[in-house]
Backbone as a ProteinNet text record, in pm:
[ID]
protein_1_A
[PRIMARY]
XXXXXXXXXXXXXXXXXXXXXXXXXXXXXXXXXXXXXXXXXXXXXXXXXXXXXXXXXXXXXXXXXXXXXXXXXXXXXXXXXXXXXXXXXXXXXXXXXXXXXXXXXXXXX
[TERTIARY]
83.5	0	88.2	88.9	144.3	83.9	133.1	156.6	132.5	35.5	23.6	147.5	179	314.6	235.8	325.7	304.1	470.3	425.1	559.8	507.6	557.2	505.4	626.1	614.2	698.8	697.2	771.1	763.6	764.4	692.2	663.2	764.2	828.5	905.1	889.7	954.6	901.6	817.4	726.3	610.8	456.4	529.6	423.9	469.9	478.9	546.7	427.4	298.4	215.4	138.7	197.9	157.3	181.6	150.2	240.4	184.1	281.2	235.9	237.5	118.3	160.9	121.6	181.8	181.1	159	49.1	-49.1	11.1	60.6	45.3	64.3	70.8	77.1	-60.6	-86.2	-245.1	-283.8	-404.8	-476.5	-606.7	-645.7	-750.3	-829.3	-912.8	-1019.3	-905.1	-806.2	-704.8	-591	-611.4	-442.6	-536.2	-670.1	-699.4	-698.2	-689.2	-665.4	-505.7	-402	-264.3	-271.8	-328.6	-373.1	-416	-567.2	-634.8	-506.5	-460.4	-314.8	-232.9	-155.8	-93.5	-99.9	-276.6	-273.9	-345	-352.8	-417.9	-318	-183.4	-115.8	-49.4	-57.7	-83.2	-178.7	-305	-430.9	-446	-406	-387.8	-271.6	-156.3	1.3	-68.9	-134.1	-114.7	-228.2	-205.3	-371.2	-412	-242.6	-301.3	-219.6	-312.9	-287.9	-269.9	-144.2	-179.2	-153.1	-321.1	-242.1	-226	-129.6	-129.1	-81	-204.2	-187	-126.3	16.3	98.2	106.9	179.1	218.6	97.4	-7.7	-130.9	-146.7	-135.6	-102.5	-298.1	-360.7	-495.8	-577.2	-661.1	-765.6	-866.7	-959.6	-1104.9	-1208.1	-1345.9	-1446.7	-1420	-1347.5	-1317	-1248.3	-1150.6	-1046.5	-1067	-1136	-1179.2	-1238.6	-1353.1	-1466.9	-1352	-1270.5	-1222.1	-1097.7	-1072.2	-990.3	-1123.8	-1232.4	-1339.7	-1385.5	-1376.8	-1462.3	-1297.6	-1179.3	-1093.3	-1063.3	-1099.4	-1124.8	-1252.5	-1344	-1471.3	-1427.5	-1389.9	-1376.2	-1238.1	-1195.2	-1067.8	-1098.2	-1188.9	-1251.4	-1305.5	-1385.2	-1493.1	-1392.9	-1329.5	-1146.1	-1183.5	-1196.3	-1136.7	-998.2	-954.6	-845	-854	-719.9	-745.2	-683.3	-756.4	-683.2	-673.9	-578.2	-557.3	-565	-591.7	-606.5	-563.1	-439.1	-390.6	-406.9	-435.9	-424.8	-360.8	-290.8	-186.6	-216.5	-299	-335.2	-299.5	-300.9	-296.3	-396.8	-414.9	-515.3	-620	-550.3	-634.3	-701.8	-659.7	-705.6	-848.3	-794.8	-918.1	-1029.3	-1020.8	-1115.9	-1202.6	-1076	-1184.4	-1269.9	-1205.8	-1321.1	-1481.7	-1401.1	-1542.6	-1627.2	-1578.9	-1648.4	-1754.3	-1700.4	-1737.7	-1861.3	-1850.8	-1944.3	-1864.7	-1766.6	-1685.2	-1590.6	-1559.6	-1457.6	-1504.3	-1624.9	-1687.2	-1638	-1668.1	-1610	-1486.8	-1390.5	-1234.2	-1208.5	-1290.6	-1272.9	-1350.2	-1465.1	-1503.1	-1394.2	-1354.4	-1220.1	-1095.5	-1042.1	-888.9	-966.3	-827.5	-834.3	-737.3
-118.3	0	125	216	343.7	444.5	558.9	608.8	770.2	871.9	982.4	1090.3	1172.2	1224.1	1381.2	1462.7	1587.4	1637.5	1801.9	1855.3	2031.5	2026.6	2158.3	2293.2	2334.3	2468.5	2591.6	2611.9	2762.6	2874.6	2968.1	3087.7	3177.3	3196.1	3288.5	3391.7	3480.2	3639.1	3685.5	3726.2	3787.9	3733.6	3620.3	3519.3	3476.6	3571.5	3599.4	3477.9	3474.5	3414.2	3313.3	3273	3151.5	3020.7	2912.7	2726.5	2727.5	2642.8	2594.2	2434.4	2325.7	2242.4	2123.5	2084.2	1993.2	1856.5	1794.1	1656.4	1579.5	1436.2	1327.6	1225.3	1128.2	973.4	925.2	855.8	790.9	843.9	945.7	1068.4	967.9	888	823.4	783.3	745	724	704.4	607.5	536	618.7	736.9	837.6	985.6	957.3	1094.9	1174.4	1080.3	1078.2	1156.7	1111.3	1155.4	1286.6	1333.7	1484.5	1545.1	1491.6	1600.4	1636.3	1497.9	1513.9	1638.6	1648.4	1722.5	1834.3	1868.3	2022.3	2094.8	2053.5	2104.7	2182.8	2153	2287.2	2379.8	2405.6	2506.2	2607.3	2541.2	2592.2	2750.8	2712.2	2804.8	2904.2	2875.6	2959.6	3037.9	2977.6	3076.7	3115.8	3175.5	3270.5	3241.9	3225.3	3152.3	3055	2985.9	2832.4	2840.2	2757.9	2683.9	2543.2	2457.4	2293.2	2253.6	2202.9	2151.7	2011.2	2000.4	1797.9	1826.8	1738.2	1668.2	1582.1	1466.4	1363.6	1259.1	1297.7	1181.8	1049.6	953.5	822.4	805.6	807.9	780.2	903.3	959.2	1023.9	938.3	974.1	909.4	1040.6	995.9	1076.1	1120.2	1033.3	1088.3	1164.5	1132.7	1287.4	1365.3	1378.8	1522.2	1596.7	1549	1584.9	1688	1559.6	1642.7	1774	1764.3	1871.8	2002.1	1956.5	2080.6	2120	2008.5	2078.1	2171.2	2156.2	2215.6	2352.7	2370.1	2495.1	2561.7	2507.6	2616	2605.5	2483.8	2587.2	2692.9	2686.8	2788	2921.9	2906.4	3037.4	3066.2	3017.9	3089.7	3113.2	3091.5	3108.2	3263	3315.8	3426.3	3405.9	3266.7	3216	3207	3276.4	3227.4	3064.8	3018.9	2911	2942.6	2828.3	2842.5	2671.8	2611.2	2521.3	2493.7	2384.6	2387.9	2224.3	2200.2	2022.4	2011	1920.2	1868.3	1705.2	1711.9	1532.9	1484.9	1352.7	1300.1	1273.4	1227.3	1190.5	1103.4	1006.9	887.8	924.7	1024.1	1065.4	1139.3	1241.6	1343.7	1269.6	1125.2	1096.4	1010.9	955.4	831.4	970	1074.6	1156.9	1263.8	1280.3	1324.1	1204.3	1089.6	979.8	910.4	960.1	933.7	1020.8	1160.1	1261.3	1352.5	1342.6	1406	1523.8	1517.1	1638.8	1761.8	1819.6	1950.6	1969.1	1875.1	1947.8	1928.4	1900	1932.1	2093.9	2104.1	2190.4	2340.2	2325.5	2382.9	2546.6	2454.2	2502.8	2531.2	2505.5	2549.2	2652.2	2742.6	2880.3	2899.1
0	0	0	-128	-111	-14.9	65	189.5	122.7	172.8	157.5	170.6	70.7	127.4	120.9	281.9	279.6	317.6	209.7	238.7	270.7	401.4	476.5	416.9	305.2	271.6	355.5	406	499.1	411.6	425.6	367.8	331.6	201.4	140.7	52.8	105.3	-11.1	45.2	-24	-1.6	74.6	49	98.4	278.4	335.4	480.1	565.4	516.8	641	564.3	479.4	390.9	389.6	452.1	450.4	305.8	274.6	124.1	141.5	153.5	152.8	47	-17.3	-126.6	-73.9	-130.2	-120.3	-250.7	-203.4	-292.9	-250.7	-304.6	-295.7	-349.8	-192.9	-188.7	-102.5	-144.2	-21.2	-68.7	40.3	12.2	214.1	186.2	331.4	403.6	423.4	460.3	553.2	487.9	481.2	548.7	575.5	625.6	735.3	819.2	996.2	994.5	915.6	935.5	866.3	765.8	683.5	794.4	880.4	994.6	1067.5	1129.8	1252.7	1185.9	1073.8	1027.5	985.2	958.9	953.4	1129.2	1199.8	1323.4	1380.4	1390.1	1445.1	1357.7	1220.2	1088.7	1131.6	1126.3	1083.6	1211.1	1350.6	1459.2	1406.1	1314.4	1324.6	1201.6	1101.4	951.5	939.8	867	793.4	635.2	549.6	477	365.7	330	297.9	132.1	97.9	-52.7	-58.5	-72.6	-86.3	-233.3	-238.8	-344	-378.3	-493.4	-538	-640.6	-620.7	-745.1	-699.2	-793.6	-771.4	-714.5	-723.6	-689.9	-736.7	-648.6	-705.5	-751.2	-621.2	-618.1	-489	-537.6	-428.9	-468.4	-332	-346.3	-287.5	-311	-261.7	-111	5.3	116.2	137.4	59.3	54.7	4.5	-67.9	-146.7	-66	18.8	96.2	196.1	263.4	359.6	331.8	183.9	132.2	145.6	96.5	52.6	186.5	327.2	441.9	525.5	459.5	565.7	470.9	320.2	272	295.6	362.9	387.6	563	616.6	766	759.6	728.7	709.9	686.2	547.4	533.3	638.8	709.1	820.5	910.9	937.7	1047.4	1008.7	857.1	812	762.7	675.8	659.3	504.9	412.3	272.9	235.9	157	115.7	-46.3	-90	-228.7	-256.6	-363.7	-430.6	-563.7	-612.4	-706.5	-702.2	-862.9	-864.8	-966.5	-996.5	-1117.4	-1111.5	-1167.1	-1199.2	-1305.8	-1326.5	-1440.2	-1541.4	-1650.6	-1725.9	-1666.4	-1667.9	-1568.3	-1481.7	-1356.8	-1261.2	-1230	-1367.8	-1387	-1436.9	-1522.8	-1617.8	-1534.5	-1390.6	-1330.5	-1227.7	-1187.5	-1120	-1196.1	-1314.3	-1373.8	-1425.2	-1457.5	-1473.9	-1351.7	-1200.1	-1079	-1019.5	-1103.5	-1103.6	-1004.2	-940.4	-798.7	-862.1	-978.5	-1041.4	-1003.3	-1020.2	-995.1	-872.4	-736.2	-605.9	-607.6	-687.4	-675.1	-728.9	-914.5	-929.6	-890.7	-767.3	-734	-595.8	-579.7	-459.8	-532.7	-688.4	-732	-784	-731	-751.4	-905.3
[MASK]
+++++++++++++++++++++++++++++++++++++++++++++++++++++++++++++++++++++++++++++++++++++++++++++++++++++++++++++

């Protein structure tokens, strides 16, 4: 079983109060408990957020959900987030095929 990878970028330039953190592997039901664990002491330090998916082996409907419920509580924080996805072919075709693409691309900015 491939293993969710996160990489927490510290804020450079201009982007003084920004984590940037980049999602991949397998962000699936499986891997979401260690995502919550890992953004809970972020979410208190920054104001604002860019996640970003590369390198996605596999997402599922659970992870998405919980990508879309930690960009609307964030906002209500009064927190910006940003959303960037870099998928593959495959990826995009098994989620609009799934009917689930709209709430990915509902949140990239």
């Amino acid at each position: 079983m491939k293993k969710a990878t996160y990489k927490f970028l510290p804020p450079q330039g201009n982007d003084e109060n920004r984590l940037t953190v980049v999602l991949g592997g397998e962000l699936t039901i499986n891997t979401i408990a260690e995502f919550v664990e890992n953004m809970k002491k972020p979410i208190g330090e920054y104001d604002n957020f860019h996640l970003k998916l590369t390198g996605v082996d596999t997402i599922d409907l659970a992870f998405l959900q919980v990508i879309h419920s930690f960009c609307f509580s964030a906002r209500d924080m009064g927190k910006n987030v940003k959303l960037t996805a870099s998928l593959n072919a495959e990826t995009i075709l098994l989620l609009k095929n799934s009917g689930v693409y709209n709430i990915l691309v509902s949140e990239i900015n």
